[in-house]
Amino acid sequence: MMTEERLMLREQISALADGQLEGERFAAVVGKVGGDEEARDSWQMYHLIGDVLRSGEAGACMHDRAFLARLRTRIEAETVAPRMSVPALDAPERIAENGPSALGKSQESNDFRHAANDGAYRWKMLAGLATVVAAAALGWSGLGGHARETQLAQGTVSSPATVASASGSGVAVMLRDPHLDALMAAHRQFGGPSALQNSSGFLRNATFDMPLSRGSGQ
Amino acid sequence: MRATRVMHVRHSIHLLLVLCTAAGASAVLAQTAGSEPARVAAHAPALPVDKDMGAWLKRMQEAPRRRAYAGTYVVSSSAGALSSARIWHVCDGSQQMERIEALTGAPRSTFRRNDEVLTFRADEKTVVAEKREAPGLFPNRQIVGDKVIAEFYTLQAAGSERVAGHDADVVQLVPRDALRYGYRVWSEKKTGLVVKLQTIDGAGRVLEQSAFSELQLNAPVKMDQLARMMAGTSGYRVEKAEVVTTTAGAEGWSIRNAVPGFLPTTCLKRQISPGQAGPGMLQWVFSDGLASVSLFVEGFDPQRHRREGISALGATQSLTKHLADRSEGDWWLTVVGEVPAQTLQAFAQGLERRK
């Protein structure tokens, strides 16, 4: 069993790997990584995951069965509990009421969340995706992201309209709104993220997962 | 902001080097450190592209017109959502056809013949029929014009990379202001086909990425076979969303302070859900040639319209706002677009009732 302290250390190493720690906290974690075999393993693991995601060229790792086996074991052992309950499709009200308080509960991880929101990526959060992406052999370079969204979206990989606020105002709203889903779909009809190439835009829009039940908004 | 980010990454690299020493350097760690600068390449000054932007866009636009290809397409957003689909594309010079079989989410097949789109939902035994506004490629480029695009974006070459086994040129479309996102585009060297696309925010983060993970150019895709499949609607209920073309003026709306670079491209009255009762919703679409924004206006319903605010999903931002109107009753505005939140706010503030 993994102790609370171990988990904490991994969080810190993940933040360190993203260059988010400074001053005393930086020194403390560097000290731990330098003097602890297991911490050093974690440090390497986060970088390997990052490497696979970023470059798509970490061939050495991808061919290394032992590495993959270790990675899988680690991912299984390390499923991060969602910071916030994932809203059910039919309960937007509940979320509307509970949203702010539920967010409040995630304050314990505030340091990391805040740091990650600054732009760097917490590979740990994507660890579950790492094997998927590696298997797809898709070249990834510099995926950025909001850790908060990543956290929120963890249980909802196939629910694109699980919406997390990323506005600068700091107001975090979480809603699963079928009406908004429908409007986003209507908007996508006109080119989507970029009319850069209609075909590409069209592929993107058709590939984007639709809400599981279209009729629920009425 | 940008400078901060660069500093930040440099700092990270420094940390990595320090830690390599601290934890015992390994080839893997060195490689990680080495790959860091690639992440900020978007903001390093790149060589200007000699080619005219219009010519470059046109080449990409025409690429799928002469090609048949099949592949697997993957879309991912910074929120962690990962969607993929199997794609077949064929073109005989005058007609384009496409089949898109979703591999994630609800099972569905989408067929497109030029501007005509059918989406089959096997689980619901329904087919949704839609018309694309502009059958051509780059619909908004034609309306907005390359000159406007060049006024708000710069084109930079960013080397070449391999995507799905194909050599591709990488170019960046860097926005000249903060009202739009940037793009990194990988186009296959021989054909110009876009094989990978990233949407990048002002801090250099990739908000959304789509790419072929596997692509077969000149694949033996048969148009008559796709046409037969597309025609196979028996046993399905066909739903057609009613769409009526209109003008914002006729509907009593205008924009007070135009958002720089964004021109109105189309205005519709439409039913959002097929079979939905009541008057259609207004959809007013703007584009700067690359990014687009939709303004949806409907009558205010206090039961349904409760939450004003801004939300984000990957590159797509949405804003909802209650518009008070003493003479006609209130309105509910939803603005959706692949643009920064402040752009949506500018649209929301500029929208004006003229009736």
Coordinates of C-alpha atoms in Angstrom, one line a residue:
Chain A
M1 CA 0.0 0.0 0.0
M2 CA 1.1 3.5 -0.7
T3 CA 1.4 5.8 2.1
E4 CA 0.0 9.3 2.1
E5 CA 3.5 10.7 2.3
R6 CA 4.6 8.7 -0.8
L7 CA 1.7 10.2 -2.8
M8 CA 2.6 13.7 -1.6
L9 CA 6.2 13.2 -2.6
R10 CA 5.1 12.1 -6.1
E11 CA 2.9 15.2 -6.4
Q12 CA 5.9 17.3 -5.5
I13 CA 8.2 15.5 -7.9
S14 CA 5.6 15.9 -10.7
A15 CA 5.5 19.7 -9.9
L16 CA 9.3 19.7 -9.8
A17 CA 9.5 18.0 -13.2
D18 CA 7.4 20.8 -14.5
G19 CA 9.7 23.4 -13.1
Q20 CA 7.0 24.7 -10.8
L21 CA 8.9 24.7 -7.5
E22 CA 11.1 27.4 -6.3
G23 CA 13.1 28.4 -3.2
E24 CA 12.8 26.2 -0.2
R25 CA 10.3 23.8 -1.7
F26 CA 12.6 23.3 -4.7
A27 CA 15.5 22.6 -2.4
A28 CA 13.5 20.3 -0.2
V29 CA 12.3 18.2 -3.1
V30 CA 15.6 18.1 -4.9
G31 CA 17.1 16.8 -1.6
K32 CA 14.5 14.0 -1.5
V33 CA 15.0 13.1 -5.1
G34 CA 18.8 13.0 -4.7
G35 CA 18.7 10.8 -1.6
D36 CA 15.8 8.4 -2.3
E37 CA 15.9 5.6 -4.8
E38 CA 12.1 5.4 -5.2
A39 CA 11.8 9.2 -5.6
R40 CA 14.4 9.1 -8.3
D41 CA 12.4 6.4 -10.1
S42 CA 9.4 8.6 -10.0
W43 CA 11.4 11.5 -11.4
Q44 CA 12.5 9.4 -14.3
M45 CA 9.1 7.9 -14.9
Y46 CA 7.5 11.4 -15.2
H47 CA 10.1 12.4 -17.7
L48 CA 9.7 9.2 -19.7
I49 CA 6.0 9.8 -19.8
G50 CA 6.6 13.4 -20.8
D51 CA 9.0 12.3 -23.5
V52 CA 6.6 9.8 -25.0
L53 CA 3.9 12.4 -25.1
R54 CA 6.0 15.2 -26.3
S55 CA 8.2 13.8 -29.0
G56 CA 6.6 10.6 -30.1
E57 CA 10.1 9.5 -30.7
A58 CA 10.9 7.8 -27.5
G59 CA 11.4 4.7 -29.4
A60 CA 13.8 3.3 -26.9
C61 CA 11.0 3.3 -24.3
M62 CA 8.3 2.1 -26.6
H63 CA 10.2 -1.0 -27.5
D64 CA 11.2 -1.7 -24.0
R65 CA 8.6 -4.2 -22.7
A66 CA 9.9 -4.0 -19.2
F67 CA 9.4 -0.3 -19.3
L68 CA 5.8 -0.6 -20.6
A69 CA 5.0 -3.2 -18.0
R70 CA 6.4 -1.0 -15.3
L71 CA 4.5 2.0 -16.7
R72 CA 1.2 0.1 -16.7
T73 CA 1.7 -1.2 -13.2
R74 CA 2.5 2.2 -12.0
I75 CA -0.5 3.8 -13.7
E76 CA -2.7 1.1 -12.2
A77 CA -1.3 1.7 -8.8
E78 CA -1.5 5.4 -9.2
T79 CA -4.9 6.3 -10.5
V80 CA -5.5 9.8 -9.3
A81 CA -8.8 10.3 -7.6
P82 CA -10.8 13.0 -9.4
R83 CA -10.7 16.3 -7.6
M84 CA -14.3 16.8 -8.2
S85 CA -17.3 14.6 -8.8
V86 CA -18.1 14.3 -12.5
P87 CA -21.5 15.6 -13.2
A88 CA -24.2 13.3 -14.4
L89 CA -25.7 14.2 -17.7
D90 CA -29.2 14.7 -16.2
A91 CA -28.2 16.7 -13.1
P92 CA -26.9 20.1 -14.2
E93 CA -28.7 21.7 -11.4
R94 CA -27.0 19.7 -8.8
I95 CA -23.7 20.7 -10.2
A96 CA -24.7 24.3 -10.4
E97 CA -25.5 24.2 -6.7
N98 CA -22.6 22.0 -5.6
G99 CA -20.0 23.4 -8.0
P100 CA -18.4 26.0 -5.9
S101 CA -18.3 23.9 -2.8
A102 CA -17.0 21.0 -4.7
L103 CA -14.3 23.2 -6.1
G104 CA -13.5 24.3 -2.6
K105 CA -12.7 20.7 -1.6
S106 CA -10.0 20.7 -4.2
Q107 CA -8.2 23.5 -2.5
E108 CA -5.9 21.0 -0.7
S109 CA -4.1 20.6 -4.0
N110 CA -4.3 24.3 -4.7
D111 CA -0.5 24.8 -4.9
F112 CA -0.1 22.3 -7.6
R113 CA -3.2 23.2 -9.5
H114 CA -2.2 26.8 -9.5
A115 CA 1.3 26.1 -10.6
A116 CA 0.1 23.8 -13.4
N117 CA -2.4 26.4 -14.5
D118 CA 0.5 28.6 -15.3
G119 CA 1.1 26.6 -18.4
A120 CA 3.4 23.7 -17.8
Y121 CA 2.1 20.2 -18.0
R122 CA 1.7 17.7 -15.2
W123 CA 2.5 14.5 -16.9
K124 CA 1.1 12.5 -14.1
M125 CA -2.3 13.7 -14.9
L126 CA -2.0 12.3 -18.4
A127 CA -0.3 9.1 -17.3
G128 CA -3.5 7.2 -18.1
L129 CA -3.4 8.5 -21.6
A130 CA 0.3 7.8 -22.1
T131 CA -0.1 4.2 -23.2
V132 CA -3.0 5.1 -25.5
V133 CA -1.0 7.8 -27.2
A134 CA 2.1 5.6 -27.4
A135 CA 0.1 2.9 -29.0
A136 CA -1.3 5.3 -31.5
A137 CA 2.2 6.3 -32.3
L138 CA 1.1 9.8 -32.7
G139 CA 3.7 12.5 -32.6
W140 CA 3.0 14.8 -29.8
S141 CA 4.9 17.9 -29.2
G142 CA 4.4 20.2 -26.3
L143 CA 0.9 19.6 -25.3
G144 CA -0.1 22.4 -23.0
G145 CA -3.0 22.4 -20.8
H146 CA -4.9 23.4 -17.8
A147 CA -4.4 20.9 -15.1
R148 CA -7.7 21.9 -13.6
E149 CA -9.5 21.0 -16.8
T150 CA -7.5 17.8 -16.9
Q151 CA -8.6 17.0 -13.5
L152 CA -12.2 17.8 -14.2
A153 CA -12.2 15.9 -17.4
Q154 CA -10.6 12.8 -16.0
G155 CA -13.7 10.7 -15.8
T156 CA -15.2 12.2 -18.9
V157 CA -12.7 11.6 -21.7
S158 CA -15.5 11.0 -24.1
S159 CA -17.7 13.9 -23.0
P160 CA -16.5 17.0 -24.8
A161 CA -19.1 19.3 -23.3
T162 CA -17.9 18.8 -19.8
V163 CA -17.1 22.4 -19.4
A164 CA -14.5 23.9 -17.1
S165 CA -14.0 27.6 -16.8
A166 CA -10.6 28.8 -18.0
S167 CA -11.5 32.4 -17.8
G168 CA -9.0 34.7 -16.3
S169 CA -11.5 35.9 -13.7
G170 CA -10.9 32.9 -11.6
V171 CA -14.6 32.1 -11.6
A172 CA -14.8 28.3 -12.0
V173 CA -18.0 27.1 -13.5
M174 CA -18.6 23.5 -14.3
L175 CA -21.6 22.5 -16.2
R176 CA -22.8 19.9 -18.5
D177 CA -25.4 21.7 -20.6
P178 CA -27.0 19.8 -23.4
H179 CA -28.3 23.1 -24.9
L180 CA -24.7 24.4 -25.0
D181 CA -23.7 21.1 -26.6
A182 CA -26.2 21.6 -29.3
L183 CA -25.1 25.2 -29.9
M184 CA -21.4 24.1 -30.1
A185 CA -22.4 21.5 -32.7
A186 CA -24.3 24.2 -34.6
H187 CA -21.2 26.4 -34.5
R188 CA -19.0 23.6 -35.6
Q189 CA -21.0 23.3 -38.8
F190 CA -19.3 26.5 -39.8
G191 CA -15.7 25.4 -39.8
G192 CA -14.7 24.8 -36.2
P193 CA -11.4 25.7 -34.8
S194 CA -10.1 27.1 -37.9
A195 CA -11.3 27.3 -41.4
L196 CA -7.7 26.6 -42.1
Q197 CA -8.6 23.8 -44.3
N198 CA -12.2 22.9 -44.6
S199 CA -11.6 19.3 -45.0
S200 CA -9.4 19.2 -41.9
G201 CA -12.0 21.3 -40.0
F202 CA -14.7 19.0 -41.1
L203 CA -12.8 16.0 -40.0
R204 CA -12.1 17.6 -36.7
N205 CA -15.8 18.4 -36.2
A206 CA -17.1 15.0 -37.2
T207 CA -14.4 13.3 -35.1
F208 CA -15.3 15.3 -32.0
D209 CA -17.4 13.2 -29.8
M210 CA -21.0 14.1 -29.7
P211 CA -23.1 14.1 -26.5
L212 CA -24.2 10.6 -25.9
S213 CA -27.8 11.5 -25.9
R214 CA -28.8 14.3 -28.2
G215 CA -32.4 14.6 -27.2
S216 CA -31.8 15.3 -23.5
G217 CA -31.7 19.1 -24.0
Q218 CA -35.2 19.5 -24.9
Chain B
M1 CA 3.1 37.0 -20.7
R2 CA 5.0 35.6 -23.5
A3 CA 8.3 36.7 -22.1
T4 CA 7.4 35.2 -18.8
R5 CA 6.6 31.9 -20.4
V6 CA 9.9 31.8 -22.2
M7 CA 11.7 32.6 -19.0
H8 CA 9.8 30.0 -17.3
V9 CA 10.8 27.3 -19.7
R10 CA 14.4 28.3 -19.6
H11 CA 14.1 28.0 -15.9
S12 CA 12.7 24.5 -16.3
I13 CA 15.6 23.5 -18.6
H14 CA 18.0 24.8 -16.0
L15 CA 16.2 22.8 -13.3
L16 CA 16.4 19.7 -15.5
L17 CA 20.1 20.1 -15.9
V18 CA 20.6 20.7 -12.2
L19 CA 18.6 17.6 -11.5
C20 CA 20.3 15.5 -14.0
T21 CA 23.4 16.1 -12.0
A22 CA 21.7 15.7 -8.7
A23 CA 19.9 12.4 -9.6
G24 CA 22.6 11.0 -11.8
A25 CA 22.4 12.0 -15.4
S26 CA 21.0 9.4 -17.8
A27 CA 20.5 9.5 -21.6
V28 CA 16.8 9.7 -21.1
L29 CA 17.0 12.8 -18.9
A30 CA 19.4 14.5 -21.3
Q31 CA 17.0 13.8 -24.1
T32 CA 14.1 15.3 -22.1
A33 CA 16.1 18.4 -21.5
G34 CA 17.0 18.6 -25.1
S35 CA 13.5 18.4 -26.2
E36 CA 12.3 21.3 -24.0
P37 CA 13.2 24.1 -26.4
A38 CA 11.0 22.5 -29.1
R39 CA 8.0 23.3 -26.9
V40 CA 8.6 27.0 -27.2
A41 CA 9.5 27.0 -30.8
A42 CA 6.2 28.7 -31.5
H43 CA 7.6 31.9 -29.9
A44 CA 11.1 31.8 -31.1
P45 CA 11.5 34.1 -34.1
A46 CA 11.3 32.0 -37.2
L47 CA 12.3 32.8 -40.7
P48 CA 9.6 34.6 -42.6
V49 CA 7.9 32.6 -45.4
D50 CA 8.8 33.9 -48.8
K51 CA 5.6 32.5 -50.2
D52 CA 2.6 34.7 -50.3
M53 CA 0.1 33.7 -47.6
G54 CA -2.7 33.4 -50.1
A55 CA -0.8 31.0 -52.3
W56 CA 0.1 28.9 -49.3
L57 CA -3.5 28.8 -48.1
K58 CA -4.7 28.0 -51.6
R59 CA -2.4 25.1 -51.9
M60 CA -3.7 23.5 -48.7
Q61 CA -7.2 24.2 -49.8
E62 CA -6.8 22.4 -53.1
A63 CA -4.9 19.4 -51.7
P64 CA -7.9 17.2 -50.9
R65 CA -9.5 18.1 -54.1
R66 CA -7.4 15.8 -56.2
R67 CA -6.7 13.1 -53.7
A68 CA -8.0 9.9 -52.4
Y69 CA -6.8 8.9 -49.0
A70 CA -7.7 6.9 -45.9
G71 CA -6.5 7.2 -42.4
T72 CA -7.1 7.4 -38.7
Y73 CA -7.6 10.9 -37.4
V74 CA -7.2 11.9 -33.8
V75 CA -8.4 15.0 -32.1
S76 CA -7.3 15.9 -28.5
S77 CA -7.9 18.9 -26.4
S78 CA -6.0 20.3 -23.5
A79 CA -9.0 19.2 -21.3
G80 CA -7.8 15.7 -21.9
A81 CA -10.6 14.6 -24.2
L82 CA -9.3 12.3 -26.9
S83 CA -11.5 11.5 -29.9
S84 CA -10.6 9.5 -33.0
A85 CA -12.2 8.5 -36.3
R86 CA -11.5 6.4 -39.3
I87 CA -11.6 8.6 -42.5
W88 CA -12.0 7.7 -46.2
H89 CA -11.8 10.6 -48.7
V90 CA -12.2 10.4 -52.4
C91 CA -12.5 13.0 -55.1
D92 CA -13.1 12.8 -58.9
G93 CA -12.3 16.4 -59.7
S94 CA -15.9 17.7 -59.4
Q95 CA -17.3 15.8 -56.5
Q96 CA -15.8 15.2 -53.1
M97 CA -17.0 12.4 -50.8
E98 CA -16.0 11.5 -47.3
R99 CA -16.8 8.8 -44.8
I100 CA -16.0 9.3 -41.2
E101 CA -16.5 6.4 -38.8
A102 CA -16.2 7.6 -35.2
L103 CA -14.0 5.3 -33.1
T104 CA -14.8 7.0 -29.8
G105 CA -18.0 8.3 -28.2
A106 CA -21.5 7.3 -29.5
P107 CA -21.2 5.1 -32.6
R108 CA -21.9 7.2 -35.7
S109 CA -21.0 7.4 -39.3
T110 CA -20.8 10.7 -41.1
F111 CA -21.0 11.0 -44.9
R112 CA -20.3 14.1 -46.9
R113 CA -20.9 14.7 -50.5
N114 CA -19.7 18.3 -51.2
D115 CA -22.0 20.4 -49.0
E116 CA -24.4 17.6 -48.2
V117 CA -23.8 15.9 -44.8
L118 CA -25.6 12.9 -43.3
T119 CA -24.8 11.5 -39.9
F120 CA -26.0 8.0 -39.1
R121 CA -26.7 7.1 -35.5
A122 CA -27.1 3.3 -35.5
D123 CA -28.1 3.1 -31.9
E124 CA -31.0 5.6 -32.3
K125 CA -31.8 4.5 -35.9
T126 CA -31.7 8.1 -37.0
V127 CA -30.0 10.1 -39.7
V128 CA -29.3 13.8 -39.3
A129 CA -29.2 15.7 -42.6
E130 CA -27.3 19.0 -42.8
K131 CA -26.1 21.4 -45.4
R132 CA -22.8 23.0 -45.0
E133 CA -23.0 26.7 -45.7
A134 CA -20.0 26.8 -48.1
P135 CA -19.3 23.7 -50.1
G136 CA -15.9 24.9 -51.1
L137 CA -12.8 24.6 -49.1
F138 CA -11.8 27.5 -46.9
P139 CA -15.3 29.0 -47.0
N140 CA -14.4 31.9 -44.8
R141 CA -11.1 32.6 -46.6
Q142 CA -13.1 33.4 -49.7
I143 CA -15.5 35.6 -47.9
V144 CA -13.0 37.4 -45.7
G145 CA -10.1 37.5 -48.2
D146 CA -6.4 36.7 -47.9
K147 CA -5.7 40.4 -47.3
V148 CA -7.6 40.5 -44.1
I149 CA -6.0 37.2 -43.0
A150 CA -2.5 38.6 -43.7
E151 CA -3.5 41.7 -41.7
F152 CA -4.1 39.8 -38.5
Y153 CA -1.8 36.8 -38.8
T154 CA 1.8 36.3 -39.9
L155 CA 3.0 33.2 -41.6
Q156 CA 6.3 31.7 -40.4
A157 CA 8.1 28.6 -41.6
A158 CA 9.0 26.2 -38.8
G159 CA 11.0 23.5 -40.5
S160 CA 9.8 20.0 -41.4
E161 CA 8.7 17.0 -39.5
R162 CA 7.3 13.6 -40.1
V163 CA 3.6 12.9 -39.4
A164 CA 2.1 9.5 -39.8
G165 CA 5.0 8.4 -41.9
H166 CA 4.8 11.4 -44.2
D167 CA 7.2 14.3 -44.5
A168 CA 5.5 17.5 -43.8
D169 CA 6.3 21.2 -43.9
V170 CA 5.5 23.0 -40.6
V171 CA 4.3 26.6 -40.7
Q172 CA 2.9 28.8 -38.0
L173 CA 0.2 31.3 -38.3
V174 CA 1.0 33.8 -35.5
P175 CA -1.8 36.2 -34.5
R176 CA -0.8 39.9 -34.5
D177 CA -3.2 40.7 -31.6
A178 CA -4.6 38.9 -28.6
L179 CA -8.1 38.5 -30.2
R180 CA -7.3 35.2 -31.8
Y181 CA -5.3 32.1 -31.4
G182 CA -2.3 30.9 -33.3
Y183 CA -2.0 27.8 -35.4
R184 CA 0.7 25.4 -36.2
V185 CA 0.0 23.5 -39.4
W186 CA 1.8 20.4 -40.8
S187 CA 1.2 20.0 -44.5
E188 CA 2.4 17.0 -46.4
K189 CA 5.2 18.0 -48.7
K190 CA 4.1 16.6 -52.0
T191 CA 0.3 17.2 -51.8
G192 CA -0.1 20.1 -49.3
L193 CA -2.6 18.0 -47.4
V194 CA -3.0 19.1 -43.8
V195 CA -1.9 16.2 -41.7
K196 CA -1.7 17.8 -38.3
L197 CA -3.0 21.0 -36.8
Q198 CA -2.5 22.7 -33.5
T199 CA -4.4 25.6 -31.9
I200 CA -2.1 27.6 -29.7
D201 CA -3.0 30.3 -27.1
G202 CA -1.1 33.4 -26.3
A203 CA 1.0 31.6 -23.6
G204 CA 2.1 29.0 -26.1
R205 CA -0.1 26.3 -24.8
V206 CA -1.6 23.8 -27.3
L207 CA -5.3 24.0 -26.7
E208 CA -6.3 21.5 -29.3
Q209 CA -4.5 19.2 -31.6
S210 CA -5.8 17.1 -34.5
A211 CA -3.6 14.8 -36.6
F212 CA -3.6 11.7 -38.7
S213 CA -2.0 8.9 -36.7
E214 CA -2.0 6.8 -39.8
L215 CA -2.5 8.0 -43.4
Q216 CA -2.6 6.2 -46.8
L217 CA -2.4 8.7 -49.7
N218 CA -3.9 7.6 -53.0
A219 CA -5.8 4.9 -51.2
P220 CA -8.2 2.8 -53.3
V221 CA -11.4 4.5 -52.1
K222 CA -14.4 4.0 -54.4
M223 CA -16.8 6.8 -54.8
D224 CA -19.8 4.7 -55.9
Q225 CA -19.3 2.5 -52.8
L226 CA -19.4 5.5 -50.5
A227 CA -22.5 6.8 -52.4
R228 CA -24.2 3.5 -51.9
M229 CA -23.5 3.6 -48.2
M230 CA -24.7 7.2 -47.9
A231 CA -27.9 6.3 -49.7
G232 CA -28.7 3.4 -47.3
T233 CA -31.1 5.3 -45.1
S234 CA -33.9 2.7 -45.1
G235 CA -34.9 1.7 -41.6
Y236 CA -33.6 5.1 -40.3
R237 CA -35.6 8.1 -39.3
V238 CA -34.3 11.1 -41.3
E239 CA -34.1 14.4 -39.2
K240 CA -33.6 17.6 -41.0
A241 CA -32.8 20.7 -39.1
E242 CA -34.8 23.6 -40.6
V243 CA -32.4 26.5 -41.5
V244 CA -33.6 29.8 -43.0
T245 CA -31.1 32.3 -44.3
T246 CA -31.7 35.8 -43.1
T247 CA -29.8 39.0 -42.2
A248 CA -28.9 40.5 -38.9
G249 CA -30.5 43.7 -39.9
A250 CA -33.8 42.1 -40.8
E251 CA -33.8 40.4 -37.4
G252 CA -33.1 43.7 -35.6
W253 CA -29.5 43.2 -34.5
S254 CA -26.3 45.0 -35.2
I255 CA -22.7 45.2 -33.8
R256 CA -21.8 48.5 -32.4
N257 CA -18.0 48.2 -32.2
A258 CA -16.9 45.7 -34.7
V259 CA -14.3 43.3 -33.4
P260 CA -11.1 43.9 -35.5
G261 CA -10.7 41.4 -38.3
F262 CA -14.0 39.6 -37.9
L263 CA -16.5 40.0 -40.7
P264 CA -20.0 38.7 -40.8
T265 CA -20.1 35.6 -43.0
T266 CA -23.6 34.3 -42.6
C267 CA -26.8 34.7 -40.6
L268 CA -29.5 32.1 -40.1
K269 CA -32.6 31.3 -38.3
R270 CA -32.5 27.7 -37.2
Q271 CA -33.8 25.0 -35.0
I272 CA -31.1 23.8 -32.8
S273 CA -32.6 20.4 -32.1
P274 CA -34.5 18.7 -34.9
G275 CA -38.2 18.7 -34.2
Q276 CA -37.9 21.4 -31.6
A277 CA -41.0 23.6 -31.3
G278 CA -41.1 27.3 -31.3
P279 CA -39.4 30.0 -33.3
G280 CA -35.9 29.3 -34.6
M281 CA -32.8 30.7 -32.9
L282 CA -30.7 33.3 -34.6
Q283 CA -27.2 32.3 -35.5
W284 CA -24.9 35.1 -36.7
V285 CA -21.5 33.9 -37.8
F286 CA -18.3 36.0 -38.0
S287 CA -14.9 35.0 -39.2
D288 CA -11.4 36.4 -39.6
G289 CA -10.7 33.9 -42.3
L290 CA -9.3 31.3 -40.0
A291 CA -11.2 31.4 -36.7
S292 CA -15.0 31.7 -36.5
V293 CA -17.4 33.0 -33.9
S294 CA -21.2 32.2 -33.7
L295 CA -23.6 34.5 -31.9
F296 CA -26.8 32.7 -30.9
V297 CA -29.8 34.8 -29.7
E298 CA -33.0 33.4 -28.3
G299 CA -35.8 34.6 -26.1
F300 CA -34.9 34.6 -22.4
D301 CA -36.4 31.7 -20.4
P302 CA -35.7 32.1 -16.7
Q303 CA -36.2 28.3 -16.3
R304 CA -33.5 27.3 -18.6
H305 CA -31.2 30.3 -18.8
R306 CA -29.6 30.6 -15.4
R307 CA -25.9 30.7 -15.7
E308 CA -24.1 33.6 -17.2
G309 CA -20.4 33.2 -17.7
I310 CA -17.5 31.9 -19.8
S311 CA -16.5 28.3 -20.2
A312 CA -13.8 26.6 -22.1
L313 CA -13.4 23.3 -23.8
G314 CA -10.0 22.9 -25.5
A315 CA -9.9 25.7 -28.0
T316 CA -13.6 26.3 -27.9
Q317 CA -14.8 29.1 -25.6
S318 CA -18.4 29.8 -24.8
L319 CA -20.0 32.9 -23.2
T320 CA -23.6 33.2 -22.0
K321 CA -25.2 36.5 -21.2
H322 CA -28.7 37.8 -20.3
L323 CA -29.7 40.8 -22.4
A324 CA -32.3 43.0 -20.7
D325 CA -34.8 44.5 -23.1
R326 CA -37.7 46.5 -21.7
S327 CA -39.7 46.9 -24.9
E328 CA -39.7 43.3 -26.3
G329 CA -38.8 41.0 -23.4
D330 CA -35.3 39.8 -22.5
W331 CA -32.9 37.9 -24.6
W332 CA -30.4 35.1 -24.0
L333 CA -27.1 35.4 -25.9
T334 CA -24.6 32.5 -26.3
V335 CA -21.4 33.3 -28.1
V336 CA -19.2 30.3 -29.2
G337 CA -15.9 30.4 -30.9
E338 CA -12.4 29.1 -31.2
V339 CA -11.1 32.4 -29.9
P340 CA -9.9 33.8 -26.6
A341 CA -12.5 34.7 -24.0
Q342 CA -11.9 38.5 -24.4
T343 CA -13.0 38.2 -28.1
L344 CA -16.3 36.7 -27.1
Q345 CA -16.7 39.5 -24.5
A346 CA -16.1 42.1 -27.2
F347 CA -18.8 40.5 -29.3
A348 CA -21.2 40.3 -26.4
Q349 CA -20.6 44.0 -25.5
G350 CA -21.0 45.1 -29.1
L351 CA -24.3 43.3 -29.9
E352 CA -27.1 45.8 -30.1
R353 CA -30.9 45.7 -30.5
R354 CA -32.0 47.9 -33.3
K355 CA -35.8 47.3 -33.5

